[in-house]
Tab-separated table of C-alpha atoms and ligand atoms in Angstrom:
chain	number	residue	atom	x	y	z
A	1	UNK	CA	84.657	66.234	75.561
A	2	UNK	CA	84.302	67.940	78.872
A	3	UNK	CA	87.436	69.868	79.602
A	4	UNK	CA	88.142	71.730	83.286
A	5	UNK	CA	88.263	75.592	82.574
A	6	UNK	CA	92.128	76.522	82.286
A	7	UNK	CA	92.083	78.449	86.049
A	8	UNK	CA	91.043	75.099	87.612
A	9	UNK	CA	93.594	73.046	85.891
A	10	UNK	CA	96.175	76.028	87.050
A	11	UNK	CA	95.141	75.985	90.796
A	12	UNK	CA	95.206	72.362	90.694
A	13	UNK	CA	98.706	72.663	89.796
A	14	UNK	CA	99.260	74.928	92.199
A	15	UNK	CA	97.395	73.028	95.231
A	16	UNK	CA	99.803	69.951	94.131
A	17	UNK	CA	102.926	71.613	93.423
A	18	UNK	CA	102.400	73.393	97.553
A	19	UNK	CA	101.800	70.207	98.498
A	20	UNK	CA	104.610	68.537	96.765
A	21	UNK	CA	107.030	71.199	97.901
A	22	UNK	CA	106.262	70.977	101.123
A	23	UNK	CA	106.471	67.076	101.863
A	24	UNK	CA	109.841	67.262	99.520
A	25	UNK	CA	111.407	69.840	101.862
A	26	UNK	CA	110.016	68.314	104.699
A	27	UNK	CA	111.326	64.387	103.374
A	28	UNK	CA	114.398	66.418	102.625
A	29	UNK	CA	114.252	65.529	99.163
A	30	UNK	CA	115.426	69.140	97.608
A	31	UNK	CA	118.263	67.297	95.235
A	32	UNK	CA	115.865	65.124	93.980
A	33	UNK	CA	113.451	68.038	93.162
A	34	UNK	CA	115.932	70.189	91.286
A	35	UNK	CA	117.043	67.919	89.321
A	36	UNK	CA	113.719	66.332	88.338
A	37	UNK	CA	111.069	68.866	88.587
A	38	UNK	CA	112.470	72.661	89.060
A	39	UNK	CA	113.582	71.613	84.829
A	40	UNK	CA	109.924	71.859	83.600
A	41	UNK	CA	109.336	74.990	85.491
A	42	UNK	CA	112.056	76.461	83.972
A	43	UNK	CA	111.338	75.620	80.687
A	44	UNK	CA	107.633	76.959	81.358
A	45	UNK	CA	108.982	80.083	82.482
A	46	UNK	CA	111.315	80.049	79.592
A	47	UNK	CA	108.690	80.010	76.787
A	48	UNK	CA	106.535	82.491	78.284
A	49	UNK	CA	109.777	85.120	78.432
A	50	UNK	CA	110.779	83.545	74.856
A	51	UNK	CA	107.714	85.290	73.350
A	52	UNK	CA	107.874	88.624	75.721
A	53	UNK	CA	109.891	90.624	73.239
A	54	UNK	CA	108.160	89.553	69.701
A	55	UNK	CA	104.753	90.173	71.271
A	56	UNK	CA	105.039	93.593	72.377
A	57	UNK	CA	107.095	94.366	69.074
A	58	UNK	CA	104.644	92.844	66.965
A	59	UNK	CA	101.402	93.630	68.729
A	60	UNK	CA	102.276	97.356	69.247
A	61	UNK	CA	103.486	98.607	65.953
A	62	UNK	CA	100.189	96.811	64.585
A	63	UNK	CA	98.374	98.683	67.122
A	64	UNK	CA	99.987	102.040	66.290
A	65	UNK	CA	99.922	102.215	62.920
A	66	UNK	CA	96.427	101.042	62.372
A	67	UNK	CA	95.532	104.012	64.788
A	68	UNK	CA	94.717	106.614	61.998
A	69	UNK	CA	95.405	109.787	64.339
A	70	UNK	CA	98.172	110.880	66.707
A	71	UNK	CA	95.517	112.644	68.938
A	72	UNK	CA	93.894	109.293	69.623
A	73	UNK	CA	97.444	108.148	70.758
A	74	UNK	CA	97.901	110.673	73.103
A	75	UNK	CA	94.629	110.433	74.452
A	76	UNK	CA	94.703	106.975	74.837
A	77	UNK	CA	98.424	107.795	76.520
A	78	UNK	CA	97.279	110.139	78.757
A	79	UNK	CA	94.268	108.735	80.205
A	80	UNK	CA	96.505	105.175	80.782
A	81	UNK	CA	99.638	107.100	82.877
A	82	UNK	CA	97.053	108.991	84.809
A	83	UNK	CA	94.966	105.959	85.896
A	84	UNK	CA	98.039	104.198	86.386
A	85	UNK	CA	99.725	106.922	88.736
A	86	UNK	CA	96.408	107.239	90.623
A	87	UNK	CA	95.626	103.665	91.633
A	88	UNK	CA	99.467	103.401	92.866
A	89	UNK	CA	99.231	106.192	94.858
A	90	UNK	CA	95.788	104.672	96.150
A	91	UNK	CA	97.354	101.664	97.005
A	92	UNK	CA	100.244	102.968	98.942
A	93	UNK	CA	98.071	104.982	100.760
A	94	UNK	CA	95.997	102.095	101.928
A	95	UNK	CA	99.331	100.324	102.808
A	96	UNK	CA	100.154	103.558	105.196
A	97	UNK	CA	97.139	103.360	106.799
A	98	UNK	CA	97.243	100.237	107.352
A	99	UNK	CA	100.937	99.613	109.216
A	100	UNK	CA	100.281	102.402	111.129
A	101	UNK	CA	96.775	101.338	112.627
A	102	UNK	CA	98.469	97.957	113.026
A	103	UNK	CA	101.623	98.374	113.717
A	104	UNK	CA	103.036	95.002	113.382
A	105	UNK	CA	106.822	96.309	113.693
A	106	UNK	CA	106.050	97.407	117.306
A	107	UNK	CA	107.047	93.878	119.276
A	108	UNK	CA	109.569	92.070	117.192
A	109	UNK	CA	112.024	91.036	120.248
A	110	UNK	CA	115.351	92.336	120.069
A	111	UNK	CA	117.363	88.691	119.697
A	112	UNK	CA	114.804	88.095	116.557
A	113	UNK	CA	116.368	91.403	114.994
A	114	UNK	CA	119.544	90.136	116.256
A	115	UNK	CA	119.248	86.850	114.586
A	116	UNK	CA	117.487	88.067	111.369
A	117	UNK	CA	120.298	90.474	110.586
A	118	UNK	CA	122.786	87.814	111.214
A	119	UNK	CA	121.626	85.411	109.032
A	120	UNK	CA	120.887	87.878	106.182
A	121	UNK	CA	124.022	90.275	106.145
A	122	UNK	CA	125.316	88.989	102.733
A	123	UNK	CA	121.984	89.206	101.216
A	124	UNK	CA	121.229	92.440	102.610
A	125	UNK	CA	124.769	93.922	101.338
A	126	UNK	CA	124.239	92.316	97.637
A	127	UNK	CA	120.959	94.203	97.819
A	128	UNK	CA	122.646	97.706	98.752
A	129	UNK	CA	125.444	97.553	96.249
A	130	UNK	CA	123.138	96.996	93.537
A	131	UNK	CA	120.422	99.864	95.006
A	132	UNK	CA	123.252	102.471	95.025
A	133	UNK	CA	123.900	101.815	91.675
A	134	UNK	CA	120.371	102.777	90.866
A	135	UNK	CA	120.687	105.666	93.148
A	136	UNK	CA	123.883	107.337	91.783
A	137	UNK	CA	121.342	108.287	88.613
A	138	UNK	CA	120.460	111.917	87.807
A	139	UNK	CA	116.748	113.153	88.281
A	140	UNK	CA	116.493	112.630	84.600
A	141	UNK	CA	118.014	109.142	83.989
A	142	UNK	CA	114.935	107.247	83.571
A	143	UNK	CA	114.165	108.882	80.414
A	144	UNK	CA	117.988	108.341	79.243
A	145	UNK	CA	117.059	104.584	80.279
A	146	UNK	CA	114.042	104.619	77.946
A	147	UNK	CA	115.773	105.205	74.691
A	148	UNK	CA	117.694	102.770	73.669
A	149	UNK	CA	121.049	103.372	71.518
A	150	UNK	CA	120.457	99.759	69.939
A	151	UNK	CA	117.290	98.149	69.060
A	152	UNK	CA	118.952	94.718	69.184
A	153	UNK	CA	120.549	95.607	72.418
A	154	UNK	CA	117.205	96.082	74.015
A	155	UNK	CA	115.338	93.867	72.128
A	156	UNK	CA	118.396	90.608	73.679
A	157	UNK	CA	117.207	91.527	77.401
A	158	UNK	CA	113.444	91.164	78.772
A	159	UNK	CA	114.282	93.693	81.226
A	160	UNK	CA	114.819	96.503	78.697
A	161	UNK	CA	110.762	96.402	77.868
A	162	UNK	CA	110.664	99.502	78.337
A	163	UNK	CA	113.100	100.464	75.686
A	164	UNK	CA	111.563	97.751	72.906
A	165	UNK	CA	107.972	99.962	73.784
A	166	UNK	CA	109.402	103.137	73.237
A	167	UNK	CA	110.736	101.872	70.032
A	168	UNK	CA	107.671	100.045	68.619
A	169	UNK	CA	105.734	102.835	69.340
A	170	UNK	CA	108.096	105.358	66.912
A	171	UNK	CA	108.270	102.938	64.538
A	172	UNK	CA	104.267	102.514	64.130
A	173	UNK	CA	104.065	106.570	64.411
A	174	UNK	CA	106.613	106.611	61.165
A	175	UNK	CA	104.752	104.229	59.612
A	176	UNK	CA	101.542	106.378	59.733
A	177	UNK	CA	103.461	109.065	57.853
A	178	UNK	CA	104.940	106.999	55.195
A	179	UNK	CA	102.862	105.821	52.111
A	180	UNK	CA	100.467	103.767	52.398
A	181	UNK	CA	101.690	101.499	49.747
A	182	UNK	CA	105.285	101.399	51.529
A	183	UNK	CA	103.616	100.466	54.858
A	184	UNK	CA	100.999	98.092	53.695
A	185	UNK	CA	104.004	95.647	53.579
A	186	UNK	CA	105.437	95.778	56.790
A	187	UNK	CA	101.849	96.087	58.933
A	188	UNK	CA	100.962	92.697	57.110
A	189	UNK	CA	104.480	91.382	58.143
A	190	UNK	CA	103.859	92.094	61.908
A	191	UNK	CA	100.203	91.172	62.129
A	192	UNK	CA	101.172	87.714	61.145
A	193	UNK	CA	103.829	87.848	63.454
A	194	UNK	CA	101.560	88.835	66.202
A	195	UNK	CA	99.213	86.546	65.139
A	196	UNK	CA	101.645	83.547	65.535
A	197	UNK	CA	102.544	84.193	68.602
A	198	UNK	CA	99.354	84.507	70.187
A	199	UNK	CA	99.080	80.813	68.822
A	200	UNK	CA	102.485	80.392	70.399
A	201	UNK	CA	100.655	81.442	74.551
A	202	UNK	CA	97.897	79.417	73.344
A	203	UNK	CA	99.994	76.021	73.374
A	204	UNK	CA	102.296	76.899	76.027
A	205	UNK	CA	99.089	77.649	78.150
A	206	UNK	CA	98.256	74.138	77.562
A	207	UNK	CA	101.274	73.240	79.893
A	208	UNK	CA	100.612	75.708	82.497
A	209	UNK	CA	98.984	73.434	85.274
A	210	UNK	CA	102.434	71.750	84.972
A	211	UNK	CA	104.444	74.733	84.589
A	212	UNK	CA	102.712	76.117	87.569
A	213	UNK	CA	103.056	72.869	89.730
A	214	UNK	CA	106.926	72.761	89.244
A	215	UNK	CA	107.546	76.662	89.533
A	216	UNK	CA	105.965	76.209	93.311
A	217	UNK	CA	107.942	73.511	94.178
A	218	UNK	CA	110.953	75.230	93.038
A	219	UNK	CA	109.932	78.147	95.340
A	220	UNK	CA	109.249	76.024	98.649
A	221	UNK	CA	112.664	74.317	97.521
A	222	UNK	CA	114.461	77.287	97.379
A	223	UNK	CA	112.921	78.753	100.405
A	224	UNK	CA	112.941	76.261	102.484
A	225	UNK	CA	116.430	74.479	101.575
A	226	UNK	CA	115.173	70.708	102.991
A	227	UNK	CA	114.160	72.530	106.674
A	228	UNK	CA	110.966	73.213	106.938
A	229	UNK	CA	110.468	73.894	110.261
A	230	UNK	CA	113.000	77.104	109.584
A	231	UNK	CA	110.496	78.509	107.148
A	232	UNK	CA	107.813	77.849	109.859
A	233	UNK	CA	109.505	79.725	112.712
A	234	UNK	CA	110.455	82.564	110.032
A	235	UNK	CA	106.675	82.809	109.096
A	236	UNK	CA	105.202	83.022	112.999
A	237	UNK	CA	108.071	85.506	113.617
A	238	UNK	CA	107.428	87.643	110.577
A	239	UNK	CA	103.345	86.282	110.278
A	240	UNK	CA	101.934	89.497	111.569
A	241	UNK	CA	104.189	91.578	109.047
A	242	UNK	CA	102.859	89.330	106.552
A	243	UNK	CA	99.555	89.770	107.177
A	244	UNK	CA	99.731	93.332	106.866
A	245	UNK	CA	101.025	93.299	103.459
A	246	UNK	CA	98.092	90.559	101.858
A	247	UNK	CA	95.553	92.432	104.020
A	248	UNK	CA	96.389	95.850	102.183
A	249	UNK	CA	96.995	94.063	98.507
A	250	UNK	CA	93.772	92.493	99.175
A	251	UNK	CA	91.712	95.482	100.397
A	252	UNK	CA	93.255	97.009	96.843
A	253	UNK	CA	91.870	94.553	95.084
A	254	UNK	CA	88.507	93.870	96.372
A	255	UNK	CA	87.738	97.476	96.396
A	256	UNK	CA	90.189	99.955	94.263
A	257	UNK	CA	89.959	98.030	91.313
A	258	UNK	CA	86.537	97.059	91.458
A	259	UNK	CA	85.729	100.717	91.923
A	260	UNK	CA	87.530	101.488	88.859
A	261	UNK	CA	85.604	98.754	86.802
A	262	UNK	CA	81.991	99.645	87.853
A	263	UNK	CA	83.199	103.418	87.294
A	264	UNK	CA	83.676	102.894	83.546
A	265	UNK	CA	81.879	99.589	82.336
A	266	UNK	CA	79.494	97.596	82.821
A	267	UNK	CA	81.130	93.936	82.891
A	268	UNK	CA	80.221	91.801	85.968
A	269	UNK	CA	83.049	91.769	88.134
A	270	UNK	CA	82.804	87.987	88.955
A	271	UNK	CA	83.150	87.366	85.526
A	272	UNK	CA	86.024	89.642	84.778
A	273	UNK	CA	88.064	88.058	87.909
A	274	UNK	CA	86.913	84.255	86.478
A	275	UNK	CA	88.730	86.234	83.113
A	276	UNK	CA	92.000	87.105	84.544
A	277	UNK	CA	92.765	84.270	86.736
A	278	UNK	CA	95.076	82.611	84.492
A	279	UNK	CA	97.338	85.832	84.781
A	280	UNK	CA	97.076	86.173	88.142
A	281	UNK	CA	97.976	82.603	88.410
A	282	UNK	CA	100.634	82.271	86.585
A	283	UNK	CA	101.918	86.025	88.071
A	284	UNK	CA	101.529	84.161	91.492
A	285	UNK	CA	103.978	81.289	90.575
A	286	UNK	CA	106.181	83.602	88.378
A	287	UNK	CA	106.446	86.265	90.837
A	288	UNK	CA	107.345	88.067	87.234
A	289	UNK	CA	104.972	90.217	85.601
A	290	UNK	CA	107.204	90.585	82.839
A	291	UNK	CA	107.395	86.929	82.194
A	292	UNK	CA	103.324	86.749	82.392
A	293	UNK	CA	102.608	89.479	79.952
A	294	UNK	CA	101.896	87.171	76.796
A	295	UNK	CA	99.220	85.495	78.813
A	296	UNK	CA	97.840	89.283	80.510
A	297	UNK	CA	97.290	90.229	76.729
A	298	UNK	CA	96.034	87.145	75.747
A	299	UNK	CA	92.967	86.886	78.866
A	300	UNK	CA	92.680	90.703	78.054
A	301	UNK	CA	92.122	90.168	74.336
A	302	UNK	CA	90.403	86.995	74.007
A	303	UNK	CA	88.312	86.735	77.436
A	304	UNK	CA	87.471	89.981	78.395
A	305	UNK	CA	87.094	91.860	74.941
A	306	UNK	CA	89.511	94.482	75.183
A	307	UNK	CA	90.629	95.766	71.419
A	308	UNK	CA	94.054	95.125	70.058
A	309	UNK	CA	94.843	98.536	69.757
A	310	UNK	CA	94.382	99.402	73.616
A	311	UNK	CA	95.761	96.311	75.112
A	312	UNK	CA	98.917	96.242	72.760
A	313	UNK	CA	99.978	99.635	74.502
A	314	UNK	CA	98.567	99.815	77.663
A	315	UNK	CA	99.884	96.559	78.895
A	316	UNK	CA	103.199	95.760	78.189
A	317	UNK	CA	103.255	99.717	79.580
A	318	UNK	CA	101.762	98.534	82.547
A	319	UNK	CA	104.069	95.415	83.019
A	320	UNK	CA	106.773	97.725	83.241
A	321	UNK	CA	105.846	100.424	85.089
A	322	UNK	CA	102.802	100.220	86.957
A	323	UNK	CA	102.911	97.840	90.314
A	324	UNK	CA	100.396	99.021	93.194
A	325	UNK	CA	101.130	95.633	94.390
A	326	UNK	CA	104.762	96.553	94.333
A	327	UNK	CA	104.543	99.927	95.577
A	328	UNK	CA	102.232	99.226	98.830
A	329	UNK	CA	104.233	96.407	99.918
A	330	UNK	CA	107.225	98.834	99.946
A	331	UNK	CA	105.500	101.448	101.688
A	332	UNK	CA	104.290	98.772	104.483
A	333	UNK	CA	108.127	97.169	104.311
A	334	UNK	CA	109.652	100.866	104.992
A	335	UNK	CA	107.787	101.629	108.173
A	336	UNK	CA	107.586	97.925	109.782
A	337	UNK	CA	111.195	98.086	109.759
A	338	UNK	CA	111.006	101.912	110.921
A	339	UNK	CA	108.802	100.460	113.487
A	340	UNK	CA	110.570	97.824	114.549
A	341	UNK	CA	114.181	99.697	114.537
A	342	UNK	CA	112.060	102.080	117.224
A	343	UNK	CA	112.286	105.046	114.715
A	344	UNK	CA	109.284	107.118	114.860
A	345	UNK	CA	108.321	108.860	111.102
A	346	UNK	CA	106.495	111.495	111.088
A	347	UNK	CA	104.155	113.382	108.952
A	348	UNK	CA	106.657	114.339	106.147
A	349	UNK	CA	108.602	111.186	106.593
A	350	UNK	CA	105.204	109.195	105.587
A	351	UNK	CA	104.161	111.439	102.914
A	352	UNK	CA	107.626	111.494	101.147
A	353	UNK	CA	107.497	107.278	101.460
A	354	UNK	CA	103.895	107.941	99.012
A	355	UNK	CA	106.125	110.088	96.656
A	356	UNK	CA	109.017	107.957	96.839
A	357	UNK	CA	106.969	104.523	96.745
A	358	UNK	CA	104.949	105.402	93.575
A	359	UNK	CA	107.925	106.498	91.672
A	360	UNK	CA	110.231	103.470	92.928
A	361	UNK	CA	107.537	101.186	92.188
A	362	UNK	CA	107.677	102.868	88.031
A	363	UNK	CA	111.408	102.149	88.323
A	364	UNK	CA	110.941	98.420	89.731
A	365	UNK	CA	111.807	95.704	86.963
A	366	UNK	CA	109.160	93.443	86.201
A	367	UNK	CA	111.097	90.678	87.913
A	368	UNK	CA	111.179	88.466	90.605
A	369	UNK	CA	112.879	89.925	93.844
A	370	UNK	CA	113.142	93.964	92.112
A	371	UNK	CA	110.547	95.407	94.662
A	372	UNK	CA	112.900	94.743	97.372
A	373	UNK	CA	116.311	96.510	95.377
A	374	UNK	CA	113.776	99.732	95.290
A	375	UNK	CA	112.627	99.609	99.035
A	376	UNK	CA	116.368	100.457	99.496
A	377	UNK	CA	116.087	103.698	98.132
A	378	UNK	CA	113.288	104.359	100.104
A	379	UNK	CA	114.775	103.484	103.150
A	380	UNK	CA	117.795	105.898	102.347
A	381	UNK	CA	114.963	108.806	101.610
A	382	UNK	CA	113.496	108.678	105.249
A	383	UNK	CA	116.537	107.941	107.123
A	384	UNK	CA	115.768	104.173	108.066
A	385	UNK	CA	119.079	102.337	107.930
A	386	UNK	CA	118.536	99.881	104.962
A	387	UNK	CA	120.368	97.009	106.987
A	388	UNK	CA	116.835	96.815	108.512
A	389	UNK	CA	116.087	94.906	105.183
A	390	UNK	CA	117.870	92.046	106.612
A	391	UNK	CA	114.472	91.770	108.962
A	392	UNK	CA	112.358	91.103	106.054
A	393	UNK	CA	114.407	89.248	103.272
A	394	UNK	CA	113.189	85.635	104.380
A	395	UNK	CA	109.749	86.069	103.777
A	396	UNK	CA	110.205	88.347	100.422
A	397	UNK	CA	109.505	85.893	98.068
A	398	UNK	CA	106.145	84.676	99.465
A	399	UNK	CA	105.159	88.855	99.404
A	400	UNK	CA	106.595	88.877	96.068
A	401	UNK	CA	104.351	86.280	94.862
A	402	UNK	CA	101.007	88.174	96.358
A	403	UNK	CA	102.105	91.461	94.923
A	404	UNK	CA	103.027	90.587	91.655
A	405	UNK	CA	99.502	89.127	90.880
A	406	UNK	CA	97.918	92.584	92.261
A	407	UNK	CA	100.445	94.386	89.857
A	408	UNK	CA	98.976	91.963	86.689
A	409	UNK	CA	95.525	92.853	88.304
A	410	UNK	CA	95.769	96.355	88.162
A	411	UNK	CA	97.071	96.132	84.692
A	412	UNK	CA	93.862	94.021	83.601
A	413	UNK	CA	92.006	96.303	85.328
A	414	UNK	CA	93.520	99.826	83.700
A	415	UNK	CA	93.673	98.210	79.852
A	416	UNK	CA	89.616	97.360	80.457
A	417	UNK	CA	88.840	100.563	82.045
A	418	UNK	CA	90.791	102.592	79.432
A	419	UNK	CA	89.354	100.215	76.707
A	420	UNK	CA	85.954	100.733	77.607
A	421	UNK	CA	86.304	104.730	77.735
A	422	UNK	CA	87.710	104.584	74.547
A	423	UNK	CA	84.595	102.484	73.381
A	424	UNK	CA	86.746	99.488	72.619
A	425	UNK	CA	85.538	96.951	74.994
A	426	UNK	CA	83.897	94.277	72.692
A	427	UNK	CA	81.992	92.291	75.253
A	428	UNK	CA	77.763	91.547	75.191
A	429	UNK	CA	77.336	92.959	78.592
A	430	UNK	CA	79.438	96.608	76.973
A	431	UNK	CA	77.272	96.453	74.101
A	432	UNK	CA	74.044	95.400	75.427
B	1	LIG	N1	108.109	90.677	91.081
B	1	LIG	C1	107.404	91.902	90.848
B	1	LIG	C2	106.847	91.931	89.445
B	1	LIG	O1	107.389	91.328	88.565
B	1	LIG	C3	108.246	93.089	91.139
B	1	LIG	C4	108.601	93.127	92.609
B	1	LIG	O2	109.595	92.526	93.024
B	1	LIG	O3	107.838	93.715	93.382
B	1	LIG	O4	105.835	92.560	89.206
């Protein structure tokens, strides 16, 4: 039977779920569409997180302590942080270069500013309270963050990823060192587990066009609140802005990433996007790269060829800490609203906003909305007051949506390049 490749059925999904949302908000039918559809998207979303925390447990202690040798480890280790670091500093870069040349902060009209930071002062302040909690941290609290003082602490919140990595990852080094015999045991007990709930994506993926169609409508109906013509007048106010940001995610993706592929194997890049697209998808209507991690490993695994052992590390790694998507946005965020504000940043100011960026972008939860928590901080660094946010929060979500499906490409993109180096790509074009 002939069956429409799973990234049609998504997009499909997606096409009808935009073009439900918008005659619902339009019809002024929001009630009607929480109550009825927004359900099913939260359920989606709900499975996919459900199976965040077993997966990475499962998959990474199976990937660690089948690796025979800790230099491999650190090799692999290495190589991943560096790639990652690089291609976020290349993206902010690009971001920079971009909002200067443009400058799409230059002409917002002083009532617009006015209005904007009306409208959004309680937002903006919920937004600050929680970013100088982040900011009261030592130089050193990120690595505090990363151990965890209860496995079963971290392991109860998806955000804590981090933590449940860092623990997986001793666990498989101690059981390298045990016995064999002792081990043998447990490594059986987690590959079935892993095993299971890779069968687990595969029939939630079955519901993504569905999951996909609700999760948009629940973002126009959210967005939009039943008045569309608000969102409309927000978008040609903000449009340019806007533009600025997709431009520079998708100059980083046409060309950063595909640099990186051709540099280190020899897949064909059409096919390796056709690959991905359910991740980027589903990152796209998630705006969570957290919450589409299950289905990153499973297109990485099963569609593109990359081993067990280097996906299992190097992307639930990569959900957490690497975002280029994240990171230019930010940079192009902190000097529209420089721009706009009519505070010129010089030299130093734009080169600590690449510093600041790459490492606020490691510290950005793989959530919806996080990105925008962290641009605080960099506000604060280069002495733009962070009220400015106000200026941008209406059109966040639809940025967060195109930057969280760069961040799940760039992941894709480091676990194949690192995979391939590593001679671990299992695909006929590697191997022919
Ligand atoms: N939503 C993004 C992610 O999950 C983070 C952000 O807000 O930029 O990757």
């Amino acid at each position: 039977m002939f069956r429409l490749p799973l990234h049609w059925q998504i997009i499909i999904g997606l096409i009808l779920g935009l073009a439900y949302g918008i005659t619902s908000a339009a019809m002024g039918w929001g009630q009607f569409t929480s109550d009825w559809i927004v359900p099913f998207g939260d359920i989606f979303l709900n499975l996919l997180k459900l199976i965040a925390v077993p997966l990475v447990l499962g998959s990474l202690i199976t990937g660690v302590a089948s690796l025979s040798d800790m230099h491999k480890l650190s090799r692999i280790g290495g190589k991943t942080i560096t790639i990652y670091i690089a291609t976020t500093a290349v993206s902010v870069t690009i971001g920079l270069i971009l909002v200067n040349i443009l400058q799409p902060g230059a002409n917002v009209p002083q009532e617009l500013q006015q209005e904007l930071q009306a409208a959004y002062q309680a937002e903006t302040e919920n937004r600050q309270s929680t970013a100088d909690a982040v900011k009261e941290r030592g130089p050193l609290q990120v690595f505090v963050d990363m151990v965890p003082g209860n496995i079963f602490a971290a392991a109860g919140n998806n955000s804590n990823m981090l933590q449940v990595v860092f623990f997986s990852i001793l666990f498989g080094i101690a059981m390298i060192m045990i016995p064999k015999e002792k081990a043998q045991p447990l490594l059986g007990f987690f590959e079935g587990l892993t095993e299971a709930i890779i069968k687990i994506v595969e029939i939630i993926m079955l519901a993504a066009p569905i999951g996909v169609f609700a999760l948009i409508a629940k973002t126009i109906n959210q967005v939009a609140k039943d008045d569309l013509s608000a969102v409309v007048e927000l978008l040609s106010a903000l449009g340019f802005y806007c533009l600025v940001v997709v431009l520079g995610l998708l100059l980083h993706a046409v060309i950063t990433y595909p640099l990186l592929l051709k540099s280190f194997t020899k897949l064909p890049l059409v096919k390796f996007f056709k690959d991905i697209a359910p991740a980027q998808l589903l990152a796209f209507s998630s705006s969570s790269s957290g919450a589409t991690l299950p289905v990153t490993m499973d297109v990485c695994e099963n569609r593109i060829g990359v081993s067990d052992e280097v996906s299992s590390f190097v992307l639930p790694l990569g959900a957490t800490i690497n975002m280029d998507g994240t990171a230019l946005y930010q940079a192009v965020a902190a000097v529209f609203i420089a721009q706009a504000l009519g505070i010129g940043l010089d030299v130093t100011a734009q080169l600590q906003i690449i510093l600041t960026a790459v490492l606020a972008s490691i510290g950005t939860a793989a959530v919806p909305g996080a990105g925008i928590i962290m641009l605080v901080i960099i506000l604060e660094t280069v002495g733009v007051p962070t009220a400015g946010i106000a200026l941008i929060l209406g059109v966040d979500r639809i940025l967060d949506m195109c930057r969280t499906a760069v961040n799940v490409t760039g992941d894709t993109t480091v676990a194949t390049a690192v995979a391939a180096s590593e001679g671990q790509l299992h695909s006929p074009f590697e191997e022919a």
